[in-house]
XYZ file of C-alpha atoms in Angstrom:
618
model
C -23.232 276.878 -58.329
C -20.207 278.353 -60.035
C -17.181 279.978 -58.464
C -17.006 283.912 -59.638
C -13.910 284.660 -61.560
C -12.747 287.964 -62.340
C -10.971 288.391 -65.889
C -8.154 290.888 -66.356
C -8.691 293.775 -68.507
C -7.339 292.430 -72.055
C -4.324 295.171 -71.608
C -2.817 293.710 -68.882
C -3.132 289.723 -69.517
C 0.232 288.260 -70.132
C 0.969 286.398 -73.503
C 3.815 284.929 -72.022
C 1.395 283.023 -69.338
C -0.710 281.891 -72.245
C -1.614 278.195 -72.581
C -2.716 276.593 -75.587
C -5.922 274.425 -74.477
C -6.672 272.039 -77.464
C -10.267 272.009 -78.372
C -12.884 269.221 -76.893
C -16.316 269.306 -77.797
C -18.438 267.011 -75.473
C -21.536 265.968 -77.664
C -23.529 263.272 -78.752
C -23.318 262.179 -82.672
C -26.660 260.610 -83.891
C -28.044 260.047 -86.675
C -31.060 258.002 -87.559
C -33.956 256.996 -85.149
C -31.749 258.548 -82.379
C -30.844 261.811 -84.203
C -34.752 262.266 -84.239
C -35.753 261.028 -81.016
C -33.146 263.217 -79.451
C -34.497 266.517 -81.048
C -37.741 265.480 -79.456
C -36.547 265.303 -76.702
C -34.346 269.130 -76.714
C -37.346 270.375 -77.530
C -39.260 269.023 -75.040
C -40.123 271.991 -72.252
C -38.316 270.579 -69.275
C -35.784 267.986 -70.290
C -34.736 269.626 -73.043
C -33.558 272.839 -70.808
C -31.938 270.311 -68.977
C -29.937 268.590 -71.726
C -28.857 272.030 -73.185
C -27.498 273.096 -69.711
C -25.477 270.332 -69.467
C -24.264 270.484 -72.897
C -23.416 274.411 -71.929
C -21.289 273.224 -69.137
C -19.717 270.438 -70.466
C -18.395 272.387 -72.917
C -17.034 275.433 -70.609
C -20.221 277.624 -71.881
C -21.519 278.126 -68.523
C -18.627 279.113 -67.016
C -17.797 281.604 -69.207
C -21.166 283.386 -69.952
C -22.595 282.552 -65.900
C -19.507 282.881 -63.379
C -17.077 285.382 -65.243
C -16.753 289.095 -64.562
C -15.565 290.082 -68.185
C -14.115 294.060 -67.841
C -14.598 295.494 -71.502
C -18.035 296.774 -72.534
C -19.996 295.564 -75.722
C -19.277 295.790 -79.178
C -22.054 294.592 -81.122
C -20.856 294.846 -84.477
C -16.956 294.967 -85.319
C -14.998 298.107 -85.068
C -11.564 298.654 -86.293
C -8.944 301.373 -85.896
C -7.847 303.459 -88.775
C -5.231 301.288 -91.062
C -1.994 302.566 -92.599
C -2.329 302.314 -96.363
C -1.183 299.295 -97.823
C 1.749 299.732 -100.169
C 1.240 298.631 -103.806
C -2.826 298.797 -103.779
C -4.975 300.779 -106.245
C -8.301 302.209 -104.881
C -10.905 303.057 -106.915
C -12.379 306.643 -106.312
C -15.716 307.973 -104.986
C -17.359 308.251 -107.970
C -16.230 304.745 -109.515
C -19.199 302.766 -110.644
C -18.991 298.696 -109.882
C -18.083 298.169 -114.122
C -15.502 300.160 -113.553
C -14.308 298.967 -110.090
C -14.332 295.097 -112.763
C -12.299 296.824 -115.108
C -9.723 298.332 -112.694
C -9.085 295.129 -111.187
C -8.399 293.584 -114.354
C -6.142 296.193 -115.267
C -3.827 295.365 -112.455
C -3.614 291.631 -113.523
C -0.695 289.933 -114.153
C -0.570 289.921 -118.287
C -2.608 287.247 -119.791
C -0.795 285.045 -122.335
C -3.242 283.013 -124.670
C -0.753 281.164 -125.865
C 0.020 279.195 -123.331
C -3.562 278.826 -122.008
C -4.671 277.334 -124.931
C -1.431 275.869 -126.379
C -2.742 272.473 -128.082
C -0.407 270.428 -125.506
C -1.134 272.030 -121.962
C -3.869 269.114 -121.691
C -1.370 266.592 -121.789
C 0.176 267.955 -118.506
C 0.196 265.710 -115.661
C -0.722 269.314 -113.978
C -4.333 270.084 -113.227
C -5.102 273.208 -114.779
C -8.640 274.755 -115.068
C -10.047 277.429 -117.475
C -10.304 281.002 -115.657
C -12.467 283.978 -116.494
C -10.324 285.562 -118.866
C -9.557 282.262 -120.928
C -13.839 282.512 -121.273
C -13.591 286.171 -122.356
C -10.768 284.937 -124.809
C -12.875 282.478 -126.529
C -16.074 284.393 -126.651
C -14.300 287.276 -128.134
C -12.079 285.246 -130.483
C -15.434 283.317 -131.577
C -14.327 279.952 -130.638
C -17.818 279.273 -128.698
C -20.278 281.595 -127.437
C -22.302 282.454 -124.332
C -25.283 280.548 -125.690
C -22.880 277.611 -126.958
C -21.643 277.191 -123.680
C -24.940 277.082 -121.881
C -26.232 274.378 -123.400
C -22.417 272.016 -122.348
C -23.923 273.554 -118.834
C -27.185 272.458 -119.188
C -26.312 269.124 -120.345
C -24.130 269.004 -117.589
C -27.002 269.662 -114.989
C -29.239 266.790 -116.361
C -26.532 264.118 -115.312
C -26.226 265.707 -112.040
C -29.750 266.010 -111.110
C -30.043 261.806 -112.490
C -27.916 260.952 -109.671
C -29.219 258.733 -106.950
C -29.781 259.151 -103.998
C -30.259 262.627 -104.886
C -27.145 264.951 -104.546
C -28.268 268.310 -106.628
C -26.076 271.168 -106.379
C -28.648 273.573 -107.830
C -32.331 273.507 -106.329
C -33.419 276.225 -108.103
C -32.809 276.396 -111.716
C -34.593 277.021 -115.435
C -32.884 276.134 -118.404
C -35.206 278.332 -120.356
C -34.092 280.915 -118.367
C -29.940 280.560 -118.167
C -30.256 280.498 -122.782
C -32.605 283.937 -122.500
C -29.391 285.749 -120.559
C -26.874 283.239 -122.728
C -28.497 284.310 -125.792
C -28.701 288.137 -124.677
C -25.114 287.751 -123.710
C -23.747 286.140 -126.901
C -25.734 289.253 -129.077
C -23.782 291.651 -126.878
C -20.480 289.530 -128.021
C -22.131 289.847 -131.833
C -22.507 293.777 -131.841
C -18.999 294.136 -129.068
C -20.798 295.583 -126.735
C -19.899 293.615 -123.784
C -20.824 294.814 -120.130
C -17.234 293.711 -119.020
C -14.634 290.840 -118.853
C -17.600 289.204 -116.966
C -19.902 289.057 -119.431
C -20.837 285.721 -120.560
C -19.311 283.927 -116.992
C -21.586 281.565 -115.829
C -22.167 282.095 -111.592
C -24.302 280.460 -109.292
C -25.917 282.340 -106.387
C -26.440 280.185 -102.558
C -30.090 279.924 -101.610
C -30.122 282.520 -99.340
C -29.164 285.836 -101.032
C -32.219 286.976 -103.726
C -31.717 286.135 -107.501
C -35.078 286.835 -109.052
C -37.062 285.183 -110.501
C -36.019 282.586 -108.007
C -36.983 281.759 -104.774
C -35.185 282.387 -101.452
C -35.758 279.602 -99.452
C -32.360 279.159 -97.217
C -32.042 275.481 -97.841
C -35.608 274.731 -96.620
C -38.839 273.558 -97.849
C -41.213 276.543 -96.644
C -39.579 279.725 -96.568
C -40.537 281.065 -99.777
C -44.232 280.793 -98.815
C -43.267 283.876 -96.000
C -40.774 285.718 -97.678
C -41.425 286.730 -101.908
C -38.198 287.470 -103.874
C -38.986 290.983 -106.221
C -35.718 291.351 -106.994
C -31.977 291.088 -106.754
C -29.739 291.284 -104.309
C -27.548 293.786 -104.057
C -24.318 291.637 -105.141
C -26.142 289.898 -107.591
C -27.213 293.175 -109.276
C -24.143 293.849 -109.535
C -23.132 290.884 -111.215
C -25.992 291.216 -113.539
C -24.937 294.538 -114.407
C -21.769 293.204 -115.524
C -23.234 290.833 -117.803
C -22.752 287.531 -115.942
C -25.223 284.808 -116.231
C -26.502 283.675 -113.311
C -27.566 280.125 -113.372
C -29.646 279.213 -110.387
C -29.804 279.016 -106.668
C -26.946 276.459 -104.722
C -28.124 274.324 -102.871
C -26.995 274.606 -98.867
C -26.929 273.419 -95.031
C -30.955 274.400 -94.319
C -30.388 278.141 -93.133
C -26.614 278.298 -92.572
C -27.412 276.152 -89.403
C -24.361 273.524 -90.114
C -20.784 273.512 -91.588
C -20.991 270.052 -93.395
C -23.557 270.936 -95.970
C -26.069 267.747 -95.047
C -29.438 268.489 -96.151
C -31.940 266.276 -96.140
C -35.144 268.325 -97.652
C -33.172 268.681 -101.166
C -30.309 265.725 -100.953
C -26.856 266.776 -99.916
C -24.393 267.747 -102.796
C -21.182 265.353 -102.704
C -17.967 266.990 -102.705
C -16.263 266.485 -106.291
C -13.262 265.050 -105.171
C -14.750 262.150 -103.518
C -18.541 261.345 -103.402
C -18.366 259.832 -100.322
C -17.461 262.827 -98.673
C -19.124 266.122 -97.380
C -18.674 269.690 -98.963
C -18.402 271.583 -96.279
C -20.911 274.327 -95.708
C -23.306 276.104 -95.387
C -22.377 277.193 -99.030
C -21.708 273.660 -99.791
C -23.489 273.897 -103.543
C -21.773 277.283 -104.498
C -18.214 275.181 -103.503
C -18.907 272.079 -105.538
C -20.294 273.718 -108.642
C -16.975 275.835 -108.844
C -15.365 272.772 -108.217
C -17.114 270.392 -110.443
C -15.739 273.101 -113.443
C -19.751 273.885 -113.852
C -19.206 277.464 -113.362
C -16.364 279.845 -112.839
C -17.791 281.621 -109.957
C -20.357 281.554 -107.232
C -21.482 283.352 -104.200
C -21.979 282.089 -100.728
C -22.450 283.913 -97.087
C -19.718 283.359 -94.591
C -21.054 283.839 -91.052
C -18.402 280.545 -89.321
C -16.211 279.797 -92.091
C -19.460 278.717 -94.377
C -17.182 280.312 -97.992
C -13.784 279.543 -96.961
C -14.290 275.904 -94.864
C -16.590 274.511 -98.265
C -13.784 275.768 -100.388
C -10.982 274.232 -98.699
C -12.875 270.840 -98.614
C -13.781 271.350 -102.358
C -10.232 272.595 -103.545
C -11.326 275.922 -104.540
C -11.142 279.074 -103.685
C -13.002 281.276 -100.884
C -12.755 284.699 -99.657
C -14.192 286.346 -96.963
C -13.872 290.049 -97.038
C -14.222 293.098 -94.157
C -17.646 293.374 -92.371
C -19.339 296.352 -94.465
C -17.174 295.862 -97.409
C -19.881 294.413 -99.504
C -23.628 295.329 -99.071
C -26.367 292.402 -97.565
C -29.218 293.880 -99.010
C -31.815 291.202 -100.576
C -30.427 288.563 -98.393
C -31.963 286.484 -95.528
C -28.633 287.681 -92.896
C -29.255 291.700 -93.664
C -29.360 292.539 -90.015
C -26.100 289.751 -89.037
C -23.316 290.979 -87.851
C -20.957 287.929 -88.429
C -22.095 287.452 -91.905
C -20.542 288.761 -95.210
C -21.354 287.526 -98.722
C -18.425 286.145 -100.654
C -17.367 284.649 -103.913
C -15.894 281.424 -104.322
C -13.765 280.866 -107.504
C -11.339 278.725 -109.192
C -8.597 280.753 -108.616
C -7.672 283.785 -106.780
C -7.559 285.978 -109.831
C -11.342 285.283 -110.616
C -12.403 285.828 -107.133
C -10.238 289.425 -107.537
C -12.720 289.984 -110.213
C -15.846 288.716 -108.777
C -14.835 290.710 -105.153
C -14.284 294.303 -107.798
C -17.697 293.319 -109.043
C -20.143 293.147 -106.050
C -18.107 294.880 -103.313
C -18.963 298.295 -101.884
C -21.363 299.223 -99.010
C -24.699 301.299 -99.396
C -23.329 305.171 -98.676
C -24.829 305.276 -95.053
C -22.866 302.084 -94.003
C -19.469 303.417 -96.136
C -19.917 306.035 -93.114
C -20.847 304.512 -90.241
C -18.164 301.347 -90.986
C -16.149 301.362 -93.818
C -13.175 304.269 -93.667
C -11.501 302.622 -96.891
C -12.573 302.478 -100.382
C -12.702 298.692 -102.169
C -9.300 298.228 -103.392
C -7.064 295.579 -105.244
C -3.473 294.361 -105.269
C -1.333 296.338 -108.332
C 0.151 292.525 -109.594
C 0.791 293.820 -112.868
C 3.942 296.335 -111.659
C 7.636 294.965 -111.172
C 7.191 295.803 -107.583
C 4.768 293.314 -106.460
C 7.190 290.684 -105.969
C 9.274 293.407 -102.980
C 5.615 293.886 -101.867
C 4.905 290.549 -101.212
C 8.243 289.706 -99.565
C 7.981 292.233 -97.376
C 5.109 290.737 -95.961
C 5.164 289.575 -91.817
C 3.076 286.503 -91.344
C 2.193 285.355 -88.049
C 1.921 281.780 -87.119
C 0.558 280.770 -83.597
C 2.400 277.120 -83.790
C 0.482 275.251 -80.835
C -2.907 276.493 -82.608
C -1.917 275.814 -86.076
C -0.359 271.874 -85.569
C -3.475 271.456 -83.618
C -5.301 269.676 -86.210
C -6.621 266.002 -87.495
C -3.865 264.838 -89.138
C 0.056 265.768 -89.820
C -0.744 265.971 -93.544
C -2.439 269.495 -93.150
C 0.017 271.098 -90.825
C 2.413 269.594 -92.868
C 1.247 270.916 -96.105
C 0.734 274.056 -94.270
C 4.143 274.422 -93.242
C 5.941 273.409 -96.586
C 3.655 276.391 -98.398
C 5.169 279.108 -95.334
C 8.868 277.923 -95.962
C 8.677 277.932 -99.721
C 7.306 281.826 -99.669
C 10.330 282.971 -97.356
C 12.557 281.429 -99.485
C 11.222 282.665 -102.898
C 9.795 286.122 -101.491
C 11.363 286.593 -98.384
C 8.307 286.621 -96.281
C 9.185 285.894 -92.893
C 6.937 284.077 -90.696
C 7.142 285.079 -86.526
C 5.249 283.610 -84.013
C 2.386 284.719 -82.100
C 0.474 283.916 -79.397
C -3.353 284.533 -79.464
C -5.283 284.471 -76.191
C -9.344 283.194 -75.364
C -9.566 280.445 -78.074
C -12.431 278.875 -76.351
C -13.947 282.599 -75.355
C -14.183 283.104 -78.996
C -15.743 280.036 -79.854
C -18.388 280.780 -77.420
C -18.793 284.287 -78.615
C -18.831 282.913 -81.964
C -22.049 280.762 -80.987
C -23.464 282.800 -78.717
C -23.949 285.607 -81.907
C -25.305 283.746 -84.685
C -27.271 281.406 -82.537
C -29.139 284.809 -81.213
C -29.001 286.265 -84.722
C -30.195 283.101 -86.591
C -32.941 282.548 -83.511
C -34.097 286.572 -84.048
C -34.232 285.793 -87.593
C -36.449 282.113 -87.279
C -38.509 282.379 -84.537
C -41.608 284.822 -85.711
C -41.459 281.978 -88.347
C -41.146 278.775 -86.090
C -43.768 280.391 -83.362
C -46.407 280.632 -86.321
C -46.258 276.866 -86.829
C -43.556 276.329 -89.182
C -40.603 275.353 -86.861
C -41.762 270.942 -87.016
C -41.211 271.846 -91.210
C -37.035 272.327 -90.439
C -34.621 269.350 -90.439
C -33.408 267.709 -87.285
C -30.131 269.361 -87.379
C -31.813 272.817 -87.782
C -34.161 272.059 -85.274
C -31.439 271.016 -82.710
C -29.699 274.212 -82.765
C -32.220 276.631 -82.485
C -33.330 274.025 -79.079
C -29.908 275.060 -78.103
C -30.157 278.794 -78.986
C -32.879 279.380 -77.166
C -31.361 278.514 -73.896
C -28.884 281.815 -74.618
C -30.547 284.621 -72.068
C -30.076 288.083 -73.145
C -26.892 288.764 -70.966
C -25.458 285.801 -72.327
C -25.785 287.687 -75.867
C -24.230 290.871 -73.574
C -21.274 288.918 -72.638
C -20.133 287.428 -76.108
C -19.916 291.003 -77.213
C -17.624 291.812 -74.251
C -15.645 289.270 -75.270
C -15.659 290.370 -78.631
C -14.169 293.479 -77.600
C -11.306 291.693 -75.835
C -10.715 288.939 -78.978
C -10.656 292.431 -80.989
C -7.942 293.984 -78.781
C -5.613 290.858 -78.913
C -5.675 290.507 -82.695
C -5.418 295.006 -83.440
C -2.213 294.545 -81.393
C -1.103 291.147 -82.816
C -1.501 293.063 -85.968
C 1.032 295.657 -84.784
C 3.827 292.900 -85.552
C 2.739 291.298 -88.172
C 0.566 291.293 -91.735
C -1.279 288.380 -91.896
C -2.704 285.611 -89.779
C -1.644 282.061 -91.309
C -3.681 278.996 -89.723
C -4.812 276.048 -92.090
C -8.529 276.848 -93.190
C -10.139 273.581 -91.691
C -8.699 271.277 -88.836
C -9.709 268.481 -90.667
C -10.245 267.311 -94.499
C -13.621 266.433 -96.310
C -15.874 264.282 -93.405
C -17.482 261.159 -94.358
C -20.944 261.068 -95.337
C -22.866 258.407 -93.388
C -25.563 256.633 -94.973
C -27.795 257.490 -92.089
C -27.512 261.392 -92.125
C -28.631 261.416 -95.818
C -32.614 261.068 -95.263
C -32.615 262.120 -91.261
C -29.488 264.152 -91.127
C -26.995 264.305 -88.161
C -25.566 265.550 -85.605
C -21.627 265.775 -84.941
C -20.331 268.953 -83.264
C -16.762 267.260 -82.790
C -16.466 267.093 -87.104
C -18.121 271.009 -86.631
C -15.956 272.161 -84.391
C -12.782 270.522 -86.395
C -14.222 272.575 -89.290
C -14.554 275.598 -87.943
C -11.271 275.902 -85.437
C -9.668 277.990 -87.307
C -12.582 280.034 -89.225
C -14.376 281.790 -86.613
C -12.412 284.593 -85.838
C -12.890 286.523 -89.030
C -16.755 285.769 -88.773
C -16.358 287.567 -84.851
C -14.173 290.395 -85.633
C -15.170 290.915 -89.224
C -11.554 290.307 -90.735
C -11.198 289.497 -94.239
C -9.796 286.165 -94.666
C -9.266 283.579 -98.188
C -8.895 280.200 -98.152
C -6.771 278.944 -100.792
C -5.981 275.050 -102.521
C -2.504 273.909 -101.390
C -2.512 270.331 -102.543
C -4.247 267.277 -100.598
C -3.881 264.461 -98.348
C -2.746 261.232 -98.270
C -6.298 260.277 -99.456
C -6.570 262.509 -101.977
C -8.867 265.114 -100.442
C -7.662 268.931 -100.622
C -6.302 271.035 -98.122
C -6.553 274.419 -97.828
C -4.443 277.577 -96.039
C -5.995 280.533 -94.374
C -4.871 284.086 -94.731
C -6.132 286.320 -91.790
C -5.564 290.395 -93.358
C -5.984 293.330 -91.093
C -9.198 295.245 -91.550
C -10.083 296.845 -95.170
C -6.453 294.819 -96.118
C -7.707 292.879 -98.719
C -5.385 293.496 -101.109
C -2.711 292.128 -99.003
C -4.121 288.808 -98.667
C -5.095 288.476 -102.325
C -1.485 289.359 -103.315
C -0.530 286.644 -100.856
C -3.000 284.643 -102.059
C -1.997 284.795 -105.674
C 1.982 283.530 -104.675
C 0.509 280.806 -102.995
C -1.865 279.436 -105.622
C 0.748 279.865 -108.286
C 3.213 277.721 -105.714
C 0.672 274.972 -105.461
C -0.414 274.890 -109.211
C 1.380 271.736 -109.459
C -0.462 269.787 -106.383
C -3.846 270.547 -108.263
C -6.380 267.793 -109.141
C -8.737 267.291 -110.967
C -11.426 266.511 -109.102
C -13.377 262.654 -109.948
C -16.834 264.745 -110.768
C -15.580 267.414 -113.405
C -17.057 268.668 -116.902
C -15.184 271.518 -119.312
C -18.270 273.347 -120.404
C -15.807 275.708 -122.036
C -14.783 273.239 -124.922
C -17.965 270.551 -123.830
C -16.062 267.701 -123.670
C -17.811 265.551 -121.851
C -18.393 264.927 -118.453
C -15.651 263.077 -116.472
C -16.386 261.080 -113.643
C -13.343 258.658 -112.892
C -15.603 256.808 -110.204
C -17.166 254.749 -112.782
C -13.753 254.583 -115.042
């Protein structure tokens, strides 16, 4: 029996009597014979209620979601206050149409200069420096390769991907046949200059759980496309489509966004580019390494923990995350989530700017209902951006943000805050945010009931034994949740909500690093069985969560690596519908960073097709 406590309304707790608790997850890690053993057992009708309880209150569940009188009522899906304009942004109007949303955006880039993207010498740099969307459009237009050219360097590319052993495919559904039909379609639109727009001819992969016909939707598993039939696009990747992108295939991912490392055992588990040893990151842990690996210039993952913006920090990329409602779920498996947001993960910020003008934009009825504030994009093209950007207040909650594996993130973190006040201007203050652990538990409590909802018509009809051990393990967990345990996590999401609308009061962005750790070890054991770790999970996803909660737009962005040569990457936390403000931030930090870039060990230029490079067998 648990003693009662009482919470404080969130308007009268004191910041000042705040303490930082450091996260501790208490948790077995198994892999292996014991991994499966042990999911026999949590399902098993009586001990396995047991095991979760005690898990639960180990881990300060219980207390929280039993024993705690929490004041606020519900929210079950984020809602936000009205937001002051930001200064420097162009919106697009009511009647824009998504090409033109693509072309606006592009408008209001900084100036491209061909010369010294393609200056014969800029691949002698000791600098890292990989070809973006426009430098495709450039050669395509200028004739020096073509759509259908370029497909076949891709497809090339594939086949020594998929030869790997053990089995590490970053694409498990994909037709050659069908990427030339769109590459030759594309390069005839190049032949008669009748291109869609600049993202015509850009080659973008699509995770495995938003539609991409003729493809299958299976989530990562081996069954789902046997209950569920794909007759069309998604709503994201229609738009896409419409824009004359080809889209290449279906990423591979953790088995229905139920992990953060990207393990999965039914298709092989992709290894991150940077070191092969090493995990992606997930969920969207194929969409991160195919960016990375220089295989395509874009792809598109769901974000319900972190699952864009944790694979893309591990994989040196880009990831962004942008407002719940600002982009429309339709045709994917999360349409009813309320943590979840698809997102595009790039090689740089400008290309996700493009990809984010290209498939944002709610269906009418949810522009209404949640989304005061038309897509919009940061003006970097006017004189003015620079004043913009330094008048930008970032908030930094230290205890939170040094709370991490090792010195070299914080570190890294910290160098990338002092260098923007002292090129900008932009002044970092500190904050104090309140209910880490309360939000974690929110956090789980949500998408374990949404992903449970979701599953279990599915798992009740016979196909639950046909999911992997780590899926299998937390849906075991997930059911324990009783509905006023759902109840309470959106009480406290009301409270986490109220702590960050007033933290953003003071200041413009949230700064934490992106992951508390860098890429996880793959151990031979996890690769036919999978695993269970919630320590490495909850290291992953520290600092990710509370955009998924509150529906914040966030971006994760490259910032150089650590002393083992893995990347590191630094969060930016924007007010509601702010997006522009953390791209234009975004944009000063990548261009800061340029210089700690690497190329990853797994990379191929299927611009020029020079060859794959893979400097683990050099």
């Amino acid at each position: 029996m648990g003693k009662k406590q009482v919470m404080l309304p969130a308007n009268e707790v004191d910041l000042t009597a705040v303490e930082y608790v450091p996260e501790k997850i208490e948790a077995p890690h198994l892999t292996g014979f014991w991994f499966k053993l042990f999911v026999k057992v949590m399902e098993a009708p009586v001990i396995g209620s047991f095991i979760a309880s005690h898990l639960k209150e180990k881990n300060g569940i219980t207390e929280i979601l039993k024993n705690t009188v929490i004041p606020e009522v519900p929210m079950f899906i984020p809602q936000f206050p009205l937001q002051e304009q930001e200064p420097g942004v162009v919106c697009l109007g009511e009647d824009g149409k998504h090409k033109e949303q693509v072309d606006l955006a592009l408008k209001y880039l900084p100036h491209y200069d061909p010369a010294s993207r393609w200056s014969s010498d800029s691949g002698e740099s000791s600098q890292f420096r990989c070809w973006i969307i426009r430098d495709y459009e450039y050669a395509y237009r200028n004739k020096l390769t073509t759509p259908s050219m370029v497909a076949e360097h891709f497809i090339s590319a594939m086949e020594v991907f998929n030869s790997k052993q053990p089995s590490a495919p970053l694409l498990i559904s994909f037709d050659p046949e069908e990427v030339r039909r769109q590459a030759a379609a594309s390069t005839q639109r190049f032949e008669k200059g009748k291109q869609l727009s600049i993202l015509e001819g850009i080659f973008i992969a699509v995770k495995d759980d938003i539609d991409c016909y003729p493809h299958p939707s299976k989530g990562g598993s081996k069954w789902f496309h046997e209950v569920r039939q794909v007759k069309a696009d998604g709503v994201p990747v229609s738009r896409l489509r419409n824009n004359g992108a080809i889209l290449v295939g279906k990423t591979n991912m953790h088995e229905f966004g139920m992990g953060i490392t990207g393990n999965n055992p039914n298709y092989g588990t992709p290894r991150n580019p940077h070191n092969p040893k090493r995990y992606t990151g997930g969920s969207s842990s194929g969409s991160a390494a195919i960016v990375a690996s220089g295989l395509c210039s874009a792809a598109l993952g769901t974000d319900a923990g972190g699952s864009v913006r944790i694979p893309a920090s591990l994989c040196g990329v880009v990831g962004l995350k942008t407002t719940f409602g600002r982009t429309d779920l339709t045709g994917s498996l999360w349409e009813a989530g309320t943590v979840t947001i698809i997102g595009p993960i790039t090689a740089t910020v400008e290309d996700a700017i493009l990809v984010y003008a290209a498939i944002s934009g709610s269906s009418p009825t949810d522009r209404i209902r949640l989304n005061p504030s038309l897509p919009n994009f940061p003006d970097l093209s006017s004189s003015e951006s620079s004043n913009i950007l330094g008048s930008l207040t970032l908030g930094k909650y230290t205890k939170w943000f040094k709370d991490v594996s090792s010195t070299d993130i914080s570190d890294k973190c910290e160098d990338v805050l002092n260098q923007l006040f002292r090129r900008y201007g932009c002044k970092t203050t500190e904050i104090v945010i309140p209910e880490l652990r309360e939000l974690r538990t929110a956090h789980t409590v949500t998408f374990g009931s949404e992903s449970l909802c979701f599953l279990n018509p599915d798992c009740e009809a016979g196909k639950g034994v046909r999911l992997t051990n780590d899926t299998r393990t937390n849906l075991a967990l997930f059911r324990s949740f009783a509905a006023s345990d759902y109840i309470c996590a959106q009480c406290l999401r009301r409270r986490i909500m109220y702590y960050h609308m007033e933290i953003f009061k003071k200041v413009d962005v949230i700064v934490t690093p992106t992951t508390g750790m860098t890429a996880p070890e793959i151990p031979e054991s996890a690769l036919a069985v999978g695993e269970t770790n919630l320590q490495v999970v909850a290291r992953l996803m520290q600092f990710a969560m509370t955009a998924n909660v509150l529906g914040l737009p966030a971006i994760s962005v490259p910032i150089g690596h650590d002393k083992q040569g893995l990347p590191i990457g630094l969060q930016l936390i924007g007010r509601p519908w702010c997006e522009a403000s953390i791209l234009r931030l975004a944009v000063a930090v990548e261009e800061m960073s340029a210089e700690y870039r690497k190329k990853p060990v797994e990379f191929y230029d299927i611009l020029k097709g020079n060859g794959f490079h893979d400097s683990t067998e050099e």
